[in-house]
Coordinates of C-alpha atoms and ligand atoms in Angstrom, one line a residue:
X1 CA 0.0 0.0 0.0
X2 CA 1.7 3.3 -1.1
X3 CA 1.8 6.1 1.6
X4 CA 1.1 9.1 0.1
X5 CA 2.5 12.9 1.1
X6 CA -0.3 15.9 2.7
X7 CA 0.0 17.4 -0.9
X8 CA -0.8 13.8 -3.1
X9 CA -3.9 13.6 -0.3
X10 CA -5.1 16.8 -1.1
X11 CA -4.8 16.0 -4.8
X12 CA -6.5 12.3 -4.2
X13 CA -9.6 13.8 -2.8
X14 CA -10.1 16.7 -5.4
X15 CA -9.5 14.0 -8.1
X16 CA -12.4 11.5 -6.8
X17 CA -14.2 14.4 -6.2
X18 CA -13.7 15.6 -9.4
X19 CA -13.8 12.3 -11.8
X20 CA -16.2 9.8 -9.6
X21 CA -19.7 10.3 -9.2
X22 CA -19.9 11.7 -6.1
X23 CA -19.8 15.3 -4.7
X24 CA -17.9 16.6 -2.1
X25 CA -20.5 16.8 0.9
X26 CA -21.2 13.1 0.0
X27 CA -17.6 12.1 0.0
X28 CA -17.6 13.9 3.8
X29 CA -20.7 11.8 4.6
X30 CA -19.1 8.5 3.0
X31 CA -16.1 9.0 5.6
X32 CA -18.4 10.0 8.4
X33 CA -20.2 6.7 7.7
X34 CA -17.0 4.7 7.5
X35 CA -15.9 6.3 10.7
X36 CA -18.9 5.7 12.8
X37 CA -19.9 2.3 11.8
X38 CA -16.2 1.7 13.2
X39 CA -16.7 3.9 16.4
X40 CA -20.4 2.1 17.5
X41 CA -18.6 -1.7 17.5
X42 CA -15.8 -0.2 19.3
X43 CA -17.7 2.3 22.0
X44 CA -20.9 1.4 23.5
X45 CA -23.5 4.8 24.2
X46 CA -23.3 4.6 27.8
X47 CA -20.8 6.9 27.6
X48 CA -20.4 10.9 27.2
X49 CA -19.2 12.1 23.4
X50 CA -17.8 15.4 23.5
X51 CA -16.6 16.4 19.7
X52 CA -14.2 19.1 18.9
X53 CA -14.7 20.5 15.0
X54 CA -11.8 22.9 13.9
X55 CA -13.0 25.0 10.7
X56 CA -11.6 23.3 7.9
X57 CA -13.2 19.8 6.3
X58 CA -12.0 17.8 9.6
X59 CA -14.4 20.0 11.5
X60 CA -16.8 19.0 8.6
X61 CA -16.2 15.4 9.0
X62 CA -17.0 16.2 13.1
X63 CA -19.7 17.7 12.5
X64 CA -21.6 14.9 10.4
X65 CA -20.4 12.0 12.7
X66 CA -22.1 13.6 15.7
X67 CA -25.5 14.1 13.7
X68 CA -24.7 10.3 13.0
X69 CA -24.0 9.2 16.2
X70 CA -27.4 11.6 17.6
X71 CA -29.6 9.0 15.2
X72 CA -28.4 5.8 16.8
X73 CA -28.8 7.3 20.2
X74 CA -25.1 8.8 21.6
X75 CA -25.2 11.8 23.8
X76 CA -23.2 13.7 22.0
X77 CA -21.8 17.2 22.8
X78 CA -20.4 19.1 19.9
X79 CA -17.8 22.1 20.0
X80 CA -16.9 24.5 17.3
X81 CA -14.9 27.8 17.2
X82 CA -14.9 31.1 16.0
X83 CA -13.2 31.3 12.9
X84 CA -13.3 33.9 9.7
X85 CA -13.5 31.1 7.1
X86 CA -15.1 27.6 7.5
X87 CA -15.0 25.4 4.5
X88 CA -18.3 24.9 2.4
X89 CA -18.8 21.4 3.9
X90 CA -18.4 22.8 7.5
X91 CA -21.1 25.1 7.1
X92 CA -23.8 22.5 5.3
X93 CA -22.7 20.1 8.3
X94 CA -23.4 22.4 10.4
X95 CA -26.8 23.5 9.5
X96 CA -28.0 19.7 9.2
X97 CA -26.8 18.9 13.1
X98 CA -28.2 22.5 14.9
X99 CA -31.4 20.9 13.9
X100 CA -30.4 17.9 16.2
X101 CA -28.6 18.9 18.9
X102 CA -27.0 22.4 20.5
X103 CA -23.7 23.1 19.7
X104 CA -21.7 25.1 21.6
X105 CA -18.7 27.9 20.4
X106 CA -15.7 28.1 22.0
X107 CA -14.3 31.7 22.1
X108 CA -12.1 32.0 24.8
X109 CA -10.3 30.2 27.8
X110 CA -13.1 30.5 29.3
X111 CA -15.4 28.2 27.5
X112 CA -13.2 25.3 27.1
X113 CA -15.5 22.8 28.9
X114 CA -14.4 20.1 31.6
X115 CA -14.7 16.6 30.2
X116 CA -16.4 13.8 32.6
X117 CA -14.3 11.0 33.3
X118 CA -14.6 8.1 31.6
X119 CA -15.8 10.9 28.0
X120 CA -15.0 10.0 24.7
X121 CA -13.2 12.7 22.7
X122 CA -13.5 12.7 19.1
X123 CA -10.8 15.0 17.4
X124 CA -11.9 16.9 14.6
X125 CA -9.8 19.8 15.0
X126 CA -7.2 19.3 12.4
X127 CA -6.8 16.6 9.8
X128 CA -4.1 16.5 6.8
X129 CA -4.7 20.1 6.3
X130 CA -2.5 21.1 9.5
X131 CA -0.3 23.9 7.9
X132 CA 1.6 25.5 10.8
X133 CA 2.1 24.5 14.8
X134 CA -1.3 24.8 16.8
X135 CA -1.1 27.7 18.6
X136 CA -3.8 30.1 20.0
X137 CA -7.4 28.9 21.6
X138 CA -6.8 25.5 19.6
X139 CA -3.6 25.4 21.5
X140 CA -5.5 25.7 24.9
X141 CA -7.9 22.8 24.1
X142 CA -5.4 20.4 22.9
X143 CA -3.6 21.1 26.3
X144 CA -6.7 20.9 28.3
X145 CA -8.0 17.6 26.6
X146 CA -4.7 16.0 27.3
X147 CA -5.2 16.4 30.9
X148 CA -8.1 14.7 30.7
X149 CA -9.5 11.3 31.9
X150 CA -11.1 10.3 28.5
X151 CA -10.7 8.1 25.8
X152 CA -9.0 10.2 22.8
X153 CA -10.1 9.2 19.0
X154 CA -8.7 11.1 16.5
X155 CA -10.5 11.4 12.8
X156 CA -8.0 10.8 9.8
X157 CA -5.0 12.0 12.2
X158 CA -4.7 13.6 15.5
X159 CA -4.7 18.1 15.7
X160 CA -1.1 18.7 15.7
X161 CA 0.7 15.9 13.8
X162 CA 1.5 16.7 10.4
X163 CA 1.1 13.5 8.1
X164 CA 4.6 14.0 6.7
X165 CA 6.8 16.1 8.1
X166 CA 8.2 16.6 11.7
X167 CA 6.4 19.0 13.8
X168 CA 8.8 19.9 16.9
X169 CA 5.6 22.1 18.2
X170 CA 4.8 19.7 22.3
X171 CA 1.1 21.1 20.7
X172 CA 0.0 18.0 19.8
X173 CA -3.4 16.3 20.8
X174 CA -2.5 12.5 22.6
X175 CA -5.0 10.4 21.3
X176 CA -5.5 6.3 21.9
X177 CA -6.8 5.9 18.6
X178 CA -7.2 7.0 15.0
X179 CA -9.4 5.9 12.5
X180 CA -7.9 7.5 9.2
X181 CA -8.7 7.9 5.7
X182 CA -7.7 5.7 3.1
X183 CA -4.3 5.5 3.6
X184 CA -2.0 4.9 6.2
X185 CA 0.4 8.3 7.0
X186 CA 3.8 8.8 7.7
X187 CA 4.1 10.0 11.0
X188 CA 1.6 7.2 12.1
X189 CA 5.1 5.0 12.0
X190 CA 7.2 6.3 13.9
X191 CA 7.8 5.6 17.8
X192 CA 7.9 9.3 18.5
X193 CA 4.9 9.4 17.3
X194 CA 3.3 6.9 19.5
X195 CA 1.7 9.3 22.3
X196 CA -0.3 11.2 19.2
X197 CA -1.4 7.6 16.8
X198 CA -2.7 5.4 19.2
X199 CA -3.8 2.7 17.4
X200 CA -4.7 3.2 13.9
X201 CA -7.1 1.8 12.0
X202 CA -7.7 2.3 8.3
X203 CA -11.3 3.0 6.5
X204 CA -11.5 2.6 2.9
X205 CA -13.8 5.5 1.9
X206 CA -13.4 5.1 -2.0
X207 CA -10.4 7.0 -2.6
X208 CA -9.9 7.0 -6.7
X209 CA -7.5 3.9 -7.2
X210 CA -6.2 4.7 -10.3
X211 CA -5.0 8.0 -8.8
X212 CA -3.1 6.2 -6.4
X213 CA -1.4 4.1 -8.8
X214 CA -0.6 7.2 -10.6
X215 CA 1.2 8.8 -7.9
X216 CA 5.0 8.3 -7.3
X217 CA 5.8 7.9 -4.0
X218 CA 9.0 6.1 -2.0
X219 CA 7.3 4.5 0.7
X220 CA 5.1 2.3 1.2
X221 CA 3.2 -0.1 3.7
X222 CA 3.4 -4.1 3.5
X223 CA 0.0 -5.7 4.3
X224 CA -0.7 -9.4 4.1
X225 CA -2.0 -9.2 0.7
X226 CA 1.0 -8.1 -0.9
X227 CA 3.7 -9.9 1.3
X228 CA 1.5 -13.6 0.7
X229 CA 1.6 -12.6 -3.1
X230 CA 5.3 -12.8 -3.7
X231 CA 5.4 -16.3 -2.0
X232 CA 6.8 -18.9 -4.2
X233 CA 5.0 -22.2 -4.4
X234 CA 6.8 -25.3 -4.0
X235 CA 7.1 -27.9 -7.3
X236 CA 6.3 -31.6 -6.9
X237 CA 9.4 -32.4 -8.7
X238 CA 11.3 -29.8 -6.7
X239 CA 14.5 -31.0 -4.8
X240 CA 16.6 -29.8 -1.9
X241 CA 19.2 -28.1 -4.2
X242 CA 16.3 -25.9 -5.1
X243 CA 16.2 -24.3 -2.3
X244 CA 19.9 -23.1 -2.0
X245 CA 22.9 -23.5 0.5
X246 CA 23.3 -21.1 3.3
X247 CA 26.4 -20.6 5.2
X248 CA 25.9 -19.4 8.5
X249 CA 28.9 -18.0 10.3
X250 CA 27.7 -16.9 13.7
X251 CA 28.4 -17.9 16.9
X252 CA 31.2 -17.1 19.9
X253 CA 32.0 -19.0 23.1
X254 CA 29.6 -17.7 25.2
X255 CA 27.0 -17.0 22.6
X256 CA 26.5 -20.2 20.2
X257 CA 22.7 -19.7 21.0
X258 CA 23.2 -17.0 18.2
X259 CA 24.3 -19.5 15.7
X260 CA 21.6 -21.9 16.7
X261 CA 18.7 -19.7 16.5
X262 CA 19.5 -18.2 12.7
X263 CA 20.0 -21.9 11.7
X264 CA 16.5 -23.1 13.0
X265 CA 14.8 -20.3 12.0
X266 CA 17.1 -20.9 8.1
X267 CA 15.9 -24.4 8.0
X268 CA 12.0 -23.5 9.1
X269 CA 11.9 -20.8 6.2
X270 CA 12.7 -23.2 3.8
X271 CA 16.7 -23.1 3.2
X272 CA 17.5 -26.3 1.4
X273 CA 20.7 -26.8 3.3
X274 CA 22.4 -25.0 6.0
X275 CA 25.4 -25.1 6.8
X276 CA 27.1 -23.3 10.2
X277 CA 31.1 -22.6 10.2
X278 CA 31.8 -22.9 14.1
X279 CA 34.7 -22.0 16.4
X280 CA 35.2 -25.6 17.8
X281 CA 33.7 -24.9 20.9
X282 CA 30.4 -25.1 19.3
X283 CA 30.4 -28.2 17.8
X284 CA 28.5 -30.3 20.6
X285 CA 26.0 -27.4 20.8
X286 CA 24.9 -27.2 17.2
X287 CA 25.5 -31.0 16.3
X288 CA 22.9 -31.5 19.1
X289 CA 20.4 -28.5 18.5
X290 CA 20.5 -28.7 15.1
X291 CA 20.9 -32.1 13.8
X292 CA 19.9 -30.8 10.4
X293 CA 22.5 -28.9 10.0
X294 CA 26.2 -29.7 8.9
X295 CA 29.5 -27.8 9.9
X296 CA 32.7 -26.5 9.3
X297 CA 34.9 -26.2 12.0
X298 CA 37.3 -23.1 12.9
X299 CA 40.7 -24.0 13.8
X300 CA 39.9 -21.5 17.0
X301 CA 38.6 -22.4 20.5
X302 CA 36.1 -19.4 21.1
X303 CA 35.6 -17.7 17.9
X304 CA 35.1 -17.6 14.3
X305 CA 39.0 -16.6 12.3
X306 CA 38.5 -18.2 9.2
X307 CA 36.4 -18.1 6.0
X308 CA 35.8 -21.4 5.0
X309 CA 35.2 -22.4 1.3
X310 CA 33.0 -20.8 0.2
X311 CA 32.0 -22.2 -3.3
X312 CA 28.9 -23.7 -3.6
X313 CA 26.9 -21.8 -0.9
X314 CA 24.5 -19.0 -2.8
X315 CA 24.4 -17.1 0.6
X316 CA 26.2 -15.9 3.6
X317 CA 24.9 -15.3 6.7
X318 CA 27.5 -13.6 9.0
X319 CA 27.7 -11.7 12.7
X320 CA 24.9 -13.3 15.2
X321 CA 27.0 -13.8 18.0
X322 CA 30.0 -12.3 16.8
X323 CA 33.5 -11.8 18.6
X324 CA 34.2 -8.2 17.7
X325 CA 37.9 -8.4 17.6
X326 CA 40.2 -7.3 15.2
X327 CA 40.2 -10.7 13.6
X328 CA 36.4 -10.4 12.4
X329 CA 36.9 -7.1 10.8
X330 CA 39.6 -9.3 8.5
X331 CA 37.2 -11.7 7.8
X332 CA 34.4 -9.6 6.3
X333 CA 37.0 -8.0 4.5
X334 CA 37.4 -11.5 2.8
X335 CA 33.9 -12.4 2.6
X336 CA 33.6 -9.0 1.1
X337 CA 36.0 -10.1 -2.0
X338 CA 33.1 -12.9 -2.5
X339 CA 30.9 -10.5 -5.0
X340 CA 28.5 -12.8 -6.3
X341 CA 27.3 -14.0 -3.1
X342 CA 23.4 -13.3 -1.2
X343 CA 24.7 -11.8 2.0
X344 CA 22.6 -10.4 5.0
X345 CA 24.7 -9.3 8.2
X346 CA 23.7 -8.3 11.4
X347 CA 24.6 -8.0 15.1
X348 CA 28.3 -8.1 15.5
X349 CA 29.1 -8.0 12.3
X350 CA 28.0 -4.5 12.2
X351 CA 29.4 -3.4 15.3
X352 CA 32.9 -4.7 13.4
X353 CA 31.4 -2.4 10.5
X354 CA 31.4 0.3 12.7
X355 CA 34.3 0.4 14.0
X356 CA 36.0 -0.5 10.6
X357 CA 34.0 2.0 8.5
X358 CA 36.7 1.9 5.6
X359 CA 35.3 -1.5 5.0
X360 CA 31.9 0.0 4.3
X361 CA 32.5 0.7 0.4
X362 CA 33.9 -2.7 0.0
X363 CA 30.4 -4.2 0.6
X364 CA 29.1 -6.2 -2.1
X365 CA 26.1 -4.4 -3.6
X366 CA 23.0 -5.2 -2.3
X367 CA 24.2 -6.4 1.0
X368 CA 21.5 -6.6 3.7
X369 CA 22.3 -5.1 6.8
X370 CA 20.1 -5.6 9.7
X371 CA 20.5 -3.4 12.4
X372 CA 18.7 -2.6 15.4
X373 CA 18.7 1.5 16.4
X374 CA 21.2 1.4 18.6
X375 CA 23.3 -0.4 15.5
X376 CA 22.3 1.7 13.2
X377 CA 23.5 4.8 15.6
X378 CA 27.0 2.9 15.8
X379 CA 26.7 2.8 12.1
X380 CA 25.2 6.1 10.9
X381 CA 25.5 8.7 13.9
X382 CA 23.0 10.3 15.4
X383 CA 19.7 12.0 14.3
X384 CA 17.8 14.6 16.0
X385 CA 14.2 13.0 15.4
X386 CA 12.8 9.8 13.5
X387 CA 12.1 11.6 9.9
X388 CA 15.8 13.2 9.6
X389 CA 16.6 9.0 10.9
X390 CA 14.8 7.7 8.3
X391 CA 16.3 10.3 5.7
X392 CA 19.5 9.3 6.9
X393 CA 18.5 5.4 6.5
X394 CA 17.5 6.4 2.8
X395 CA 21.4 8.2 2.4
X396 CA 23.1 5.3 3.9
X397 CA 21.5 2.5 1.5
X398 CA 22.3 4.7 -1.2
X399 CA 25.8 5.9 -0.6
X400 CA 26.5 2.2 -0.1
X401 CA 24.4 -0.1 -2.3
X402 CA 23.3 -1.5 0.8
X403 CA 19.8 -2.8 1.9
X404 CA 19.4 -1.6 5.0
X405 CA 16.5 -3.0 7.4
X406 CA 15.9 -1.3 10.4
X407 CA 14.6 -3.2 13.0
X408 CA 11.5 -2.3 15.5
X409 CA 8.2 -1.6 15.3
X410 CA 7.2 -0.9 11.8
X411 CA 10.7 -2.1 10.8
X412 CA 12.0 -0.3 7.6
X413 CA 13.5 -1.9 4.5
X414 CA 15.6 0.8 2.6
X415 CA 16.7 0.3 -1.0
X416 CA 19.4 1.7 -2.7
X417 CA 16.8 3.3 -5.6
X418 CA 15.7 5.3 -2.3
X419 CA 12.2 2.8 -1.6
X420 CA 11.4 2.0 1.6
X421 CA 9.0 0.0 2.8
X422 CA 7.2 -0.1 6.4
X423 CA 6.0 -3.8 7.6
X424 CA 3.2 -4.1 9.0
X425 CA 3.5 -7.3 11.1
X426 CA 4.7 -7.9 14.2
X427 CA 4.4 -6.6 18.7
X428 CA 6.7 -5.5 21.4
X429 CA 6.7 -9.4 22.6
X430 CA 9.4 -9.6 19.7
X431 CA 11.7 -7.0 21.5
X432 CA 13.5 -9.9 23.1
X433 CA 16.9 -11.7 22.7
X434 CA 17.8 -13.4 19.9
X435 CA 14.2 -12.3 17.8
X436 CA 17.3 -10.5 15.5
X437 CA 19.2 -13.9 14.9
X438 CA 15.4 -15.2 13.5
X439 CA 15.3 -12.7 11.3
X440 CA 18.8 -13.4 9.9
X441 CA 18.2 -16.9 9.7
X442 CA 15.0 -16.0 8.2
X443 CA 16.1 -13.3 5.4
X444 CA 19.0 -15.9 4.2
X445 CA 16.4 -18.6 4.2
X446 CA 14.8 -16.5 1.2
X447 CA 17.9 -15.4 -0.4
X448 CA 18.7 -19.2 -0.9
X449 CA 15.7 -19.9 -2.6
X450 CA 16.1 -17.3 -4.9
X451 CA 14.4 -14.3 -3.6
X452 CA 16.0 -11.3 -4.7
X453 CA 17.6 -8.9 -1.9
X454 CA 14.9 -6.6 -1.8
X455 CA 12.3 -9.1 -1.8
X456 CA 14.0 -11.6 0.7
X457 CA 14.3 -8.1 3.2
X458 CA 10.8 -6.9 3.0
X459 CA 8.9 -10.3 2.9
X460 CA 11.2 -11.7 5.4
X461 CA 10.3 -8.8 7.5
X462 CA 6.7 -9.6 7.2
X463 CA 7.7 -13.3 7.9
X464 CA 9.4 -12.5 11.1
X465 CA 6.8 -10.2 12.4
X466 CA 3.6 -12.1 11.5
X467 CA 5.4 -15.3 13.1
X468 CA 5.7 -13.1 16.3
X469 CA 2.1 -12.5 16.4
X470 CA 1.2 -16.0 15.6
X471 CA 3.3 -16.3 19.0
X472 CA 1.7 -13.8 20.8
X473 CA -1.6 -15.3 20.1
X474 CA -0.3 -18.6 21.9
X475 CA 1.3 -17.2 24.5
X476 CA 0.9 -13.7 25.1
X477 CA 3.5 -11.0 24.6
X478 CA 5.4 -10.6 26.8
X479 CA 6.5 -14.3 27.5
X480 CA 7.5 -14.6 23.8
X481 CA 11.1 -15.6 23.2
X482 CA 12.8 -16.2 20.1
X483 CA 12.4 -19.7 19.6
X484 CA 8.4 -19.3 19.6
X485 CA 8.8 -16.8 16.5
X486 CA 10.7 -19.7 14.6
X487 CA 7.7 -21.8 15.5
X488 CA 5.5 -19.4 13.9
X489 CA 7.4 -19.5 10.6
X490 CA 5.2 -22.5 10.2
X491 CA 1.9 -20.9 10.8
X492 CA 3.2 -18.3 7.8
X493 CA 3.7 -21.0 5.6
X494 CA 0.4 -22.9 7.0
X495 CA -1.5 -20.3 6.1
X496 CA 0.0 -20.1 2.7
X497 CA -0.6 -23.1 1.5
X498 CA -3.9 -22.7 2.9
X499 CA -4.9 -19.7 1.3
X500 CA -2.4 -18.4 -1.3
X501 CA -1.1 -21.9 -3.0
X502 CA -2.5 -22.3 -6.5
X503 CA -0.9 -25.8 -6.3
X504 CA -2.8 -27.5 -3.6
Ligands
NAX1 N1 -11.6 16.8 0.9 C1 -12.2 15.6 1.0 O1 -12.7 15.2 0.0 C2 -12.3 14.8 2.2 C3 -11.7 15.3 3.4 N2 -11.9 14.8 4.5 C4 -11.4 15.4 5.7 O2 -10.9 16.6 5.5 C5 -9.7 16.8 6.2 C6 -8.8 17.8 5.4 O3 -9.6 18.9 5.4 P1 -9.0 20.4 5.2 O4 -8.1 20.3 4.0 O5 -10.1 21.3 5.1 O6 -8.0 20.6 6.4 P2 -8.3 20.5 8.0 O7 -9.7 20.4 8.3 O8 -7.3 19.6 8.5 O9 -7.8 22.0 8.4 C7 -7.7 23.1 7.6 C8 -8.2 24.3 8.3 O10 -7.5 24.6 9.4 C9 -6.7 25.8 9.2 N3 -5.4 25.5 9.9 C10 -4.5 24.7 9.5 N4 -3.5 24.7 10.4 C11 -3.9 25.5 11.4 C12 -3.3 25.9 12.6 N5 -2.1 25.4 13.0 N6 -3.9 26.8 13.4 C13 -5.1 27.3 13.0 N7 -5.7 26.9 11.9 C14 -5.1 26.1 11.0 C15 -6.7 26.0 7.7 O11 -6.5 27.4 7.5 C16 -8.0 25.5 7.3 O12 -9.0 26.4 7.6 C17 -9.1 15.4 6.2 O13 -8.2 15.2 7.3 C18 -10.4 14.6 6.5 O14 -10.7 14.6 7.8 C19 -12.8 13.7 4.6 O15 -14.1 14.3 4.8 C20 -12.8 12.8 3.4 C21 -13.0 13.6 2.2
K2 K1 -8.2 15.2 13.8

């Protein structure tokens, strides 16, 4: 699903309005609609609705939902302000609920109303057409409703959040959820963002689709449909060989637990053959926890200090578990000479990248580096908020060929043509040790069978996450750990063939 900017929205809704058969007051009360048949499964009319309508069309939208919610019985208490210009659809809104209920406008301090615990808030102050910090009266609400004891809903996006661009304003209304347009936006994925998205929940509202195909745009959001769609099925004369070879080469005295979770989680995404090259210390550990699996063995005790042969393998997995000595930055600079090999590093591989930063231009292209923020900071330095990180995501997958995948909620995928994608999939249950050596195990898994780099990273990614909620759903969140994500690899590919494969 493409994410589009404040500007292609804009442009979206004066197309449909324009080119479908519908005019614009009906297009307000088609997303009114959308939004209360949402908001009456999700809130029951016990409780108090106060509604907040700034002048512009989010006010509009405000406006029409409480005249919905008055028919199927809400108590609804609706709030406007004095403003020079309300837009066209404001004012017919308008004049259709003052037939229903009283509406009350809020001139000063002093009318700002105190909200009964235990209130709803619907926020139709601002939507995408935010053009400057909230400042003012609106300003004074926003603070006032954020010291409230209610349950904050925000129409298309909360008052004070631009859909694109940072907004360093503290003006910004907290809200638990938002039900918005369409399309998902920007700031929605962001953790900074958290306090003022809630939970979002998309409502299709008949948005031209060709104009969405039409527009260019570099980022976009991976749903099911799409990530199920790039699947390949398996042939019935298929063999092992098929599949491809990964090398793993993860693991440290101390931390073989690395090695063994990337090569389960390898083998359960559908590798053909893994193999793992060990420092001899691990030998017992994997022989016995992996019986799948064959090995090379280092000549050293406690860590990995040589490249094995690597002909024959079609990927590399490298750094779960690394030692980060000197020793390690050699070897990448040998697997590095290796061009036409899949290879996907994370953990302490990157930690040797950043600290060897030379040895960032020798990367083959296409690499896929996996880091976790604090990774990524080792890597890239520090950024003042999440847009100018992401930006600087985009700069270092194209300065380097690289696919990088950052890792945490929403975890991006950035491509050296300057795409990235947001996934979709996945909970905080997955923020524990060893989730990253899955995904490694996971990504090379896909490289092996033939997945290209960009699509191994971003379906991978979908993979890992939608595992980690088939975990959650066994055993809660928080007692996930990493070997419960492997075991929901095969609920991905359960559902799969269920659903998606042509073949069975
Ligand atoms: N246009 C359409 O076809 C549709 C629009 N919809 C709704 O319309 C919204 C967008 O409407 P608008 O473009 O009218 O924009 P908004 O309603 O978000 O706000 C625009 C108004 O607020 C003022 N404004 C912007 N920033 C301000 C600030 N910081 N302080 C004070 N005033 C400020 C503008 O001057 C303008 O009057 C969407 O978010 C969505 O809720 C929906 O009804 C779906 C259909
Ligand atoms: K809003």
């Amino acid at each position: 699903m493409k994410i589009l900017s404040a500007d292609q929205i804009r442009a979206l809704d004066a197309y449909t309005i324009k080119n479908e058969p519908i005019t614009s007051i009906d297009l307000m009360e088609r997303a009114s609609v959308t939004f209360v048949n949402w908001f009456i499964k999700r809130f029951k009319p016990h409780r108090e609705v106060y509604i907040f309508c700034g002048p512009g069309n989010n006010g509009g939208d405000g406006l029409a939902v409480g005249r919905l919610l008055t028919h199927v019985q809400y108590s609804v208490k609706v709030f406007i302000f004095s403003s020079d210009r309300y837009s066209k659809d404001f004012d017919i809104n308008l004049k259709r609920l003052e037939k229903l209920v009283t509406i009350t406008k809020i001139n000063s301090k002093e009318d700002i109303p105190i909200l009964s615990i235990g209130g709803i808030v619907i926020d139709a102050i601002f939507g995408s057409g935010l053009s400057r910090p909230v400042g003012g009266l609106y300003a004074d609400i926003i603070k006032s409703i954020n010291d409230s004891k209610v349950t904050r809903v925000a129409i298309d996006i909360a008052s004070g959040l631009f859909c694109d661009a940072n907004n360093e304003d503290p003006v910004k209304l907290k809200v638990d959820y938002t039900f918005t347009f369409q399309l998902p936006k920007l700031s929605f994925l962001f953790p900074q963002n958290e306090d003022y998205t809630g939970c979002w929940v998309i409502g299709d509202i008949g948005l031209n689709k060709s104009f969405i195909e039409s527009q260019s745009s570099a980022f976009t959001y991976v749903e099911e449909e799409e990530a199920f769609s790039v699947v390949k099925p398996r042939s019935k004369f298929s063999h092992k060989g098929d599949y491809g070879k990964v090398l793993i080469m993860a693991g440290s005295y101390g931390m073989m637990g690395a090695a063994v979770l990337s090569g389960k989680s390898c083998y359960r995404a559908g590798a053909g053959l893994v193999k793992f090259h060990s420092p001899r210390c691990g030998v017992q550990i994997l022989q016995s926890s992996l019986p799948e699996a064959i090995l090379s063995v280092d000549p050293e005790e406690n860590f990995i200090s040589s490249l094995p042969d690597i002909s024959g393998f079609n990927t590399v997995a490298a750094g779960p578990g690394w030692y980060e000595g000197a020793e390690s930055a050699f070897l990448l600079q040998q697997i590095f000479e290796n061009k036409n090999i899949n290879l996907v590093l994370d953990a302490g591989a990157l930690n040797v990248l950043s600290k060897n930063k030379e040895l960032l231009n020798a990367l083959p292209q296409n690499t896929i580096l996996t880091p976790h923020p604090g990774e990524f900071k080792r890597l890239a330095g520090e950024f003042s908020n999440d847009y100018s990180r992401l930006e600087g995501l985009r700069k270092f997958s194209q300065r380097y060929k690289c696919i990088m995948v950052l890792k945490g909620a929403n975890t991006m995928v950035a491509l050296p043509d300057g795409n990235v994608s947001f996934n979709s999939t996945g909970n905080p249950g997955m923020a524990t040790a060893g989730s990253g050596d899955v995904l490694t195990g996971i990504i090379a898994a896909l490289l092996a069978q033939g997945y290209s780099p960009a699509m191994a990273s971003k379906l991978g990614v979908y993979l890992h996450g939608y595992a980690g909620d088939r975990a959650a759903s066994k055993s809660g969140t928080a007692s996930i750990i990493a070997e419960d994500i492997i075991d929901g690899v095969k609920d991905f590919y359960l559902e799969f063939d269920k659903k998606y494969s042509a073949s069975l």
